[in-house]
mmCIF file of C-alpha atoms and ligand atoms in Angstrom:
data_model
loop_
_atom_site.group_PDB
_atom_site.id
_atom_site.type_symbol
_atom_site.label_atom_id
_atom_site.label_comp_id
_atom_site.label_asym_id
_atom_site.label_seq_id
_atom_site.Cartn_x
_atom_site.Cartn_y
_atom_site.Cartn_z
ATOM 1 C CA UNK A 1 -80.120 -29.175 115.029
ATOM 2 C CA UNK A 2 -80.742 -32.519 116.038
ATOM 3 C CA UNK A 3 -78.061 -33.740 118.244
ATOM 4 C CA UNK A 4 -74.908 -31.938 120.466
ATOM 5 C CA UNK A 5 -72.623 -30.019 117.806
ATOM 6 C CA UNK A 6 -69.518 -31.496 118.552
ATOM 7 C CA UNK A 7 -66.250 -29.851 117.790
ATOM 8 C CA UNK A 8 -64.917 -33.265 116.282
ATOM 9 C CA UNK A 9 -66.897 -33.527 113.511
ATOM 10 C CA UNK A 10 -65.662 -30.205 111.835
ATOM 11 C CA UNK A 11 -65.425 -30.441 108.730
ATOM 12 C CA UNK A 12 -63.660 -27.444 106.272
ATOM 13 C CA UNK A 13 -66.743 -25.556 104.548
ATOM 14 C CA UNK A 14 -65.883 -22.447 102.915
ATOM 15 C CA UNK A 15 -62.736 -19.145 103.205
ATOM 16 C CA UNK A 16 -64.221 -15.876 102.365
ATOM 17 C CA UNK A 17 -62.162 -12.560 101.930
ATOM 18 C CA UNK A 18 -65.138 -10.338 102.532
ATOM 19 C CA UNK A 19 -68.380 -10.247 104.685
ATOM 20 C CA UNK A 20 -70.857 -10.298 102.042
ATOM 21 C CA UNK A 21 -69.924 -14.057 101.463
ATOM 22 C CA UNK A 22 -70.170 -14.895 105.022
ATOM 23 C CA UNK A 23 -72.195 -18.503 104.661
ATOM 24 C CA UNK A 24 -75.621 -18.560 106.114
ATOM 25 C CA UNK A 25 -75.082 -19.901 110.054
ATOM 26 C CA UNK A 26 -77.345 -20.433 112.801
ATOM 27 C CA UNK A 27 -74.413 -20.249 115.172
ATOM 28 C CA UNK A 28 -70.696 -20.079 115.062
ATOM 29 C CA UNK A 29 -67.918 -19.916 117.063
ATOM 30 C CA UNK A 30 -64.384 -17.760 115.950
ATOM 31 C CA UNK A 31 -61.016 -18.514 116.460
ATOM 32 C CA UNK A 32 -58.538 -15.064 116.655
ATOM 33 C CA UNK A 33 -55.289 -14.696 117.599
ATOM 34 C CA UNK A 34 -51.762 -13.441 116.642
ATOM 35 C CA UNK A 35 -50.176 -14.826 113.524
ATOM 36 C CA UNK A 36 -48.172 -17.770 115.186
ATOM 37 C CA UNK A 37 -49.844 -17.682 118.888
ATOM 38 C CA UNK A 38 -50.697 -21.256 117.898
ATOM 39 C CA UNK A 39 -54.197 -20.772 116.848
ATOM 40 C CA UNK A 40 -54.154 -23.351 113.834
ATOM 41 C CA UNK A 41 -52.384 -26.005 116.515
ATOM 42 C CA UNK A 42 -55.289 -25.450 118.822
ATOM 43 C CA UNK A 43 -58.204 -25.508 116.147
ATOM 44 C CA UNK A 44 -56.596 -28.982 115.043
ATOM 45 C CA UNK A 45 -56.342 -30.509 118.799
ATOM 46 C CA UNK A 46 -59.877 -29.102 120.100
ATOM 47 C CA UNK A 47 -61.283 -31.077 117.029
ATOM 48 C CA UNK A 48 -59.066 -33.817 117.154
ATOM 49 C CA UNK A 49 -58.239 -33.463 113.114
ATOM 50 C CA UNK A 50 -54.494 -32.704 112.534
ATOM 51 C CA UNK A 51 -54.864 -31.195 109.168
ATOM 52 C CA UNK A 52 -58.260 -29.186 109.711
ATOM 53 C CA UNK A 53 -56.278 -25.564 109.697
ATOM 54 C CA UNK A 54 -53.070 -25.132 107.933
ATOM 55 C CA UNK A 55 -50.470 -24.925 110.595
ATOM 56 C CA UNK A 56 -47.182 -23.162 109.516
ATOM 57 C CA UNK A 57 -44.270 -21.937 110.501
ATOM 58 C CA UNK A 58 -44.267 -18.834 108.175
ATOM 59 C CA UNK A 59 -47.027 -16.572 109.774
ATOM 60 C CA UNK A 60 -49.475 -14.307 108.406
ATOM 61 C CA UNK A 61 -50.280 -15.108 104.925
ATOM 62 C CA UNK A 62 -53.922 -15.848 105.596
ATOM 63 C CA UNK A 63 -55.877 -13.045 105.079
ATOM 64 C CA UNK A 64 -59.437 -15.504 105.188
ATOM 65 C CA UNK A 65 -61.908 -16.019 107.120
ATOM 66 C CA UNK A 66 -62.311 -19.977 107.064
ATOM 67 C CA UNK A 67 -65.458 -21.609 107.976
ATOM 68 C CA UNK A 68 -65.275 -25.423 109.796
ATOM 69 C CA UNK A 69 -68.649 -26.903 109.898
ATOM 70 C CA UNK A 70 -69.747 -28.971 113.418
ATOM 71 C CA UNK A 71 -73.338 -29.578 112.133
ATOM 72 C CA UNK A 72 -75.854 -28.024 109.603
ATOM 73 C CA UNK A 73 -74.967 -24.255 110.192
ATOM 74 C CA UNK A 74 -73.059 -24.526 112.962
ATOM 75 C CA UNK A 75 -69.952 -23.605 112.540
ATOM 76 C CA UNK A 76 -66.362 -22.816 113.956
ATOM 77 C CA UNK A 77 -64.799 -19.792 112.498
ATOM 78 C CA UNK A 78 -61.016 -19.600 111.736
ATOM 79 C CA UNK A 79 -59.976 -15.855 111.748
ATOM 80 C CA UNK A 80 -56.956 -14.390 109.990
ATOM 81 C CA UNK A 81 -54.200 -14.247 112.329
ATOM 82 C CA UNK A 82 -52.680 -10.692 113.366
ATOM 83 C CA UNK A 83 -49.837 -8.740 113.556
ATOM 84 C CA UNK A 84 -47.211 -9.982 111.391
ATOM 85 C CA UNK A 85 -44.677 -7.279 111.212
ATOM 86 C CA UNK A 86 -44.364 -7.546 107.223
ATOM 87 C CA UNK A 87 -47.795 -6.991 106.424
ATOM 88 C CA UNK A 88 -48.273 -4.158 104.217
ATOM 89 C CA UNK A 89 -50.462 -0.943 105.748
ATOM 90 C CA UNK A 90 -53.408 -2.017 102.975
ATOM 91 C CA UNK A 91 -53.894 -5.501 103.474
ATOM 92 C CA UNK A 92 -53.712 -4.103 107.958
ATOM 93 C CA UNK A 93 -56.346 -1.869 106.863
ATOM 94 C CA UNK A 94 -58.509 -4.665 104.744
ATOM 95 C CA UNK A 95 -58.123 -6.305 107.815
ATOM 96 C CA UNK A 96 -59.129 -4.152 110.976
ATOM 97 C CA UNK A 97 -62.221 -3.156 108.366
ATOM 98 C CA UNK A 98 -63.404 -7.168 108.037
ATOM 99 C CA UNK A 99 -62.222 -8.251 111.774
ATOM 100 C CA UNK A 100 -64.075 -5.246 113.281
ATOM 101 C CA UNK A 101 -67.352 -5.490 111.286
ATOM 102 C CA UNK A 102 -67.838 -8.925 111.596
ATOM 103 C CA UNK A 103 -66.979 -9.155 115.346
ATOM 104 C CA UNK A 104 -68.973 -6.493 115.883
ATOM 105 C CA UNK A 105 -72.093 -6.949 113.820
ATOM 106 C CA UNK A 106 -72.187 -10.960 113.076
ATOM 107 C CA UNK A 107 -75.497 -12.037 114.467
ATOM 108 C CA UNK A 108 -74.906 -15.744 114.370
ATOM 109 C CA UNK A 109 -71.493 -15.018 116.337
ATOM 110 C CA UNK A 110 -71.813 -16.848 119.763
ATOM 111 C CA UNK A 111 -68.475 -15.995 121.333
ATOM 112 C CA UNK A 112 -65.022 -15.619 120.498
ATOM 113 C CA UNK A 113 -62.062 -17.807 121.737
ATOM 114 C CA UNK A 114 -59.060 -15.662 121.929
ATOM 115 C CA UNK A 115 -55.359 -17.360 121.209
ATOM 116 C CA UNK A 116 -52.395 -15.595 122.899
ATOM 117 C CA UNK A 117 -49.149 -17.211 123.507
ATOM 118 C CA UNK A 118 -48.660 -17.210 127.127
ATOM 119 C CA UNK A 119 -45.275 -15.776 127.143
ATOM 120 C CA UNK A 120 -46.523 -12.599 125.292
ATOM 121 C CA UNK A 121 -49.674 -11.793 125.902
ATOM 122 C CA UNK A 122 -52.048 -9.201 125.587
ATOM 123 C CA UNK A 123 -50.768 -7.365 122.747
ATOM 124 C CA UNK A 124 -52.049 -4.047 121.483
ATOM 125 C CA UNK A 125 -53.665 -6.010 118.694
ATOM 126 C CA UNK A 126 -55.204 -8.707 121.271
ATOM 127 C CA UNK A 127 -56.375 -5.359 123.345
ATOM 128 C CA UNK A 128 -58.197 -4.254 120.460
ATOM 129 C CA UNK A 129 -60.318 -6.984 119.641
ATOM 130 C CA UNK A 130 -61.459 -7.419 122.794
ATOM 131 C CA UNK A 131 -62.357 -3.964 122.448
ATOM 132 C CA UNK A 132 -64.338 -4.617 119.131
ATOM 133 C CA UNK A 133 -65.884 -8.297 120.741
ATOM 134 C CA UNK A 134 -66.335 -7.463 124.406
ATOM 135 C CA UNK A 135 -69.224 -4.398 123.721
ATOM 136 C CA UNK A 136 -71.191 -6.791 122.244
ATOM 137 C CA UNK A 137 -71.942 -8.301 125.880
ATOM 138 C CA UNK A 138 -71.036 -11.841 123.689
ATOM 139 C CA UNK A 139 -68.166 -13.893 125.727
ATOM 140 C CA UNK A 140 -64.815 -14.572 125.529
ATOM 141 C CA UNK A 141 -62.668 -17.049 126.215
ATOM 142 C CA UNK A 142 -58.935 -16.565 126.170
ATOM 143 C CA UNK A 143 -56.593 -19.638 125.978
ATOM 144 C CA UNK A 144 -52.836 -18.919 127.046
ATOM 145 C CA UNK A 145 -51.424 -21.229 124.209
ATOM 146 C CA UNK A 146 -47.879 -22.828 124.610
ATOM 147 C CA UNK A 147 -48.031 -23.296 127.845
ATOM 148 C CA UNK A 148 -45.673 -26.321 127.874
ATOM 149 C CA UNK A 149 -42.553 -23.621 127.586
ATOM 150 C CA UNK A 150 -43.485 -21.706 131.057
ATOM 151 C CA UNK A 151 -42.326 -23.516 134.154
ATOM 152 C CA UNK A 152 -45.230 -24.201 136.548
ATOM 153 C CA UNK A 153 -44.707 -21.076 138.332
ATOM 154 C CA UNK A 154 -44.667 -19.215 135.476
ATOM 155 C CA UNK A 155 -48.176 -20.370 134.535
ATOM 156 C CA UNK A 156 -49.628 -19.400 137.590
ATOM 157 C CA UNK A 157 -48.115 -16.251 137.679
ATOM 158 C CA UNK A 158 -49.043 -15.329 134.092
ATOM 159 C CA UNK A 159 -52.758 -16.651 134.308
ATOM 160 C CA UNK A 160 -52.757 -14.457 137.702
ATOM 161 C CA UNK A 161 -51.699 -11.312 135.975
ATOM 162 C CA UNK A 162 -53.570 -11.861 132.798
ATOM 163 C CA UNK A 163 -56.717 -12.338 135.011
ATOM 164 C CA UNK A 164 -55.970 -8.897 136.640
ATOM 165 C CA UNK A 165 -55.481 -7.158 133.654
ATOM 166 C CA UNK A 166 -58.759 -8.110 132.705
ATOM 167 C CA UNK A 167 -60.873 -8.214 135.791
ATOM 168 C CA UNK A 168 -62.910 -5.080 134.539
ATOM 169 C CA UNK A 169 -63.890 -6.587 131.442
ATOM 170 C CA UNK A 170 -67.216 -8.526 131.873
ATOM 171 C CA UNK A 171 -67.507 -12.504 130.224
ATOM 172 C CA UNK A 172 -64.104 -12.802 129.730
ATOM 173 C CA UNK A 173 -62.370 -15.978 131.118
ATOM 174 C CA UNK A 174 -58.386 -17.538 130.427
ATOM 175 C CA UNK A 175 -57.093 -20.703 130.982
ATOM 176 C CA UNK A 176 -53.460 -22.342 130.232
ATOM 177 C CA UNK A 177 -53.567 -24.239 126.882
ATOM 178 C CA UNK A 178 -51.029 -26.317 125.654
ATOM 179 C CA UNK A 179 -51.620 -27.696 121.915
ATOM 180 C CA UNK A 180 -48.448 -30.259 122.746
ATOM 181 C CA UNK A 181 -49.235 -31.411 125.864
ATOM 182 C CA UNK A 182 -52.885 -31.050 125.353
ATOM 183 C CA UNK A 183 -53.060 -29.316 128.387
ATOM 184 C CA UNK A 184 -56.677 -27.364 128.881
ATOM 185 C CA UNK A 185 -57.873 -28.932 125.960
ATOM 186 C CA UNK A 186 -60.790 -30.789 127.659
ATOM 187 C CA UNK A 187 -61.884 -27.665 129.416
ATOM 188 C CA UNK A 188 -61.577 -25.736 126.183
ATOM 189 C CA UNK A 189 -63.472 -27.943 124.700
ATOM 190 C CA UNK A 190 -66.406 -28.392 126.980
ATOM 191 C CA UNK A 191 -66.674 -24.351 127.464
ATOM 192 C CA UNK A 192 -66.655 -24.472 123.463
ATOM 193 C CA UNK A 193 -69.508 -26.585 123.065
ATOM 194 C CA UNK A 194 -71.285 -25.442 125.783
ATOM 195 C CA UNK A 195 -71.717 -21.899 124.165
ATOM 196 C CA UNK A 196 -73.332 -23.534 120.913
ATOM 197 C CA UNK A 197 -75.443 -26.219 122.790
ATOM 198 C CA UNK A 198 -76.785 -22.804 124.706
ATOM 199 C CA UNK A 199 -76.699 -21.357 121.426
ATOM 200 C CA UNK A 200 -78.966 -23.658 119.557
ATOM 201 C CA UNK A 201 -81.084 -24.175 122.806
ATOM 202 C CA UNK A 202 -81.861 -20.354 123.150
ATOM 203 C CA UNK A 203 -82.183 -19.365 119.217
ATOM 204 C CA UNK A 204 -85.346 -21.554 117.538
ATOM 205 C CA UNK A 205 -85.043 -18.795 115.267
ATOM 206 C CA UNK A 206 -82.180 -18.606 112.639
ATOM 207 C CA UNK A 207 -79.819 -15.985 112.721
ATOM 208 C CA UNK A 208 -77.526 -14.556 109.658
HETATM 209 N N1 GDP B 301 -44.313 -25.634 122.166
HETATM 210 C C1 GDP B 301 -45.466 -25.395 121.537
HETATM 211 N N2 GDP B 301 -45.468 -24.986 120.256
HETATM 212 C C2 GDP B 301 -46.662 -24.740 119.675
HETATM 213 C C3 GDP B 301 -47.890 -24.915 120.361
HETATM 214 N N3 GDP B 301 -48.885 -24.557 119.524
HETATM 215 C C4 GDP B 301 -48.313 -24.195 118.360
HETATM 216 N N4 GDP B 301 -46.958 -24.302 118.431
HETATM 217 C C5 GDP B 301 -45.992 -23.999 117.354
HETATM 218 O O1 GDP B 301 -46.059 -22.614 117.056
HETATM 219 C C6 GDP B 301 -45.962 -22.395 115.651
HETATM 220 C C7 GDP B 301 -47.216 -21.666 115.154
HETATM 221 O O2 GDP B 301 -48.339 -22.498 115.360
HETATM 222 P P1 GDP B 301 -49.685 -22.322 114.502
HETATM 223 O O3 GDP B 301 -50.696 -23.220 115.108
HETATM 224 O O4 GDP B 301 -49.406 -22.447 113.032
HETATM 225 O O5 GDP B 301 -50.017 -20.796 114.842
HETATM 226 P P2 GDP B 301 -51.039 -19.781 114.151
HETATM 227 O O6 GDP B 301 -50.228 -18.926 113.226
HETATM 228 O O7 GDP B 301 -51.588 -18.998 115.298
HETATM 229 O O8 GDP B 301 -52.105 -20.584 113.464
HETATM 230 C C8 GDP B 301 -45.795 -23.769 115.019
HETATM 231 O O9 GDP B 301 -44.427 -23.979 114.817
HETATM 232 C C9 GDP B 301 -46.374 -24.712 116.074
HETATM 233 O O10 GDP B 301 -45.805 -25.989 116.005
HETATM 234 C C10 GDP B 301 -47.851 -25.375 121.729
HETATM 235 O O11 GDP B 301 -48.857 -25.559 122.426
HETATM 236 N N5 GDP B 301 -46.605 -25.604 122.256
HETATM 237 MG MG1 MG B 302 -52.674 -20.503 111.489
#
């Protein structure tokens, strides 16, 4: 690592359907979220490249784990998105096998940023990979996407209660994020890169 990683010079790198062909990384940070929480609209804005993940606005066919490089071996993770009603109880069960292993047991996995759309959030499927990520003692940081359809006192109100809900859980944090308005998207983006530069700082050795 010579210089900052800095989120806009990602650059696509490799998908991967299974852990064994997880890419060597020294650090990496992933993306999860519900199938059409706006996860591919905030990967694009927080690295300023419009067509870096696919954005659509037919959910859930993704069942990859896409790797965006930021500098030799750093990377940013794109997860597959989550709970799509059609998918079939196989491909859920591929998934909660890959998602929980590799949350849990990725060395080279700095923290996780967490996409929920602000209007629903905190599924039963968002509960449960905190539950995988959070024992790990690794951070998270959850960004209440589409935040451009609340009104402003519906933003405060649902940061309030979303804070609440997780007050118990330790090195979790939420913001408002709007991928339109760009709202958040500097903070996001600072907290992002802040994890790796500590990251890189921290680890002289590499991790898999
Ligand atoms: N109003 C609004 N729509 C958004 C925002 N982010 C994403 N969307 C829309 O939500 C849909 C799903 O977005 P996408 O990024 O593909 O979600 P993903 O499935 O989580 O990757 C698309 O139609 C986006 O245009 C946002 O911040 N505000
Ligand atoms: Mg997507």
């Amino acid at each position: 690592m010579t210089a900052k990683p800095v989120l806009n010079r990602a650059q696509f790198h490799t998908s991967v359907a299974q852990l064994r062909d997880l890419p060597y990384s020294r650090a990496e940070i992933a993306f999860a979220g519900r199938s059409n929480a706006g996860k591919s609209s905030a990967i694009n804005l927080l690295t300023r490249k419009n067509r870096l993940a696919f954005t659509s606005k037919t959910p859930g066919r993704t069942q990859l784990i896409n790797f965006f490089e930021l500098d030799a071996d750093i990377y940013l993770v794109d997860l597959p998105g989550y709970g799509y009603a059609k998918v079939p109880p196989a491909v859920k069960a591929k998934w909660e096998g890959l998602l929980s292993r590799y949350l849990q047991e990725r060395a080279a996995l700095v923290g996780m940023v967490l996409i929920m759309d602000a209007r629903h959030p905190l599924t039963p499927l968002d509960r449960q990979m905190l539950d995988w990520f959070t024992p790990t003692g690794k951070p998270v940081h959850i960004l209440l996407s589409k935040a451009d359809k609340l009104s402003n006192s519906e933003k405060a109100l649902t940061l309030r209660q979303v804070k609440q809900e997780l007050a118990a859980l330790e090195g979790v944090s939420v913001q408002l994020f709007s991928s339109l308005s760009r709202l958040g998207a500097e903070d996001a983006a600072a907290l992002i890169e802040g994890w790796l530069a500590q990251a890189c700082q921290q680890d002289p050795q590499p991790a898999q």
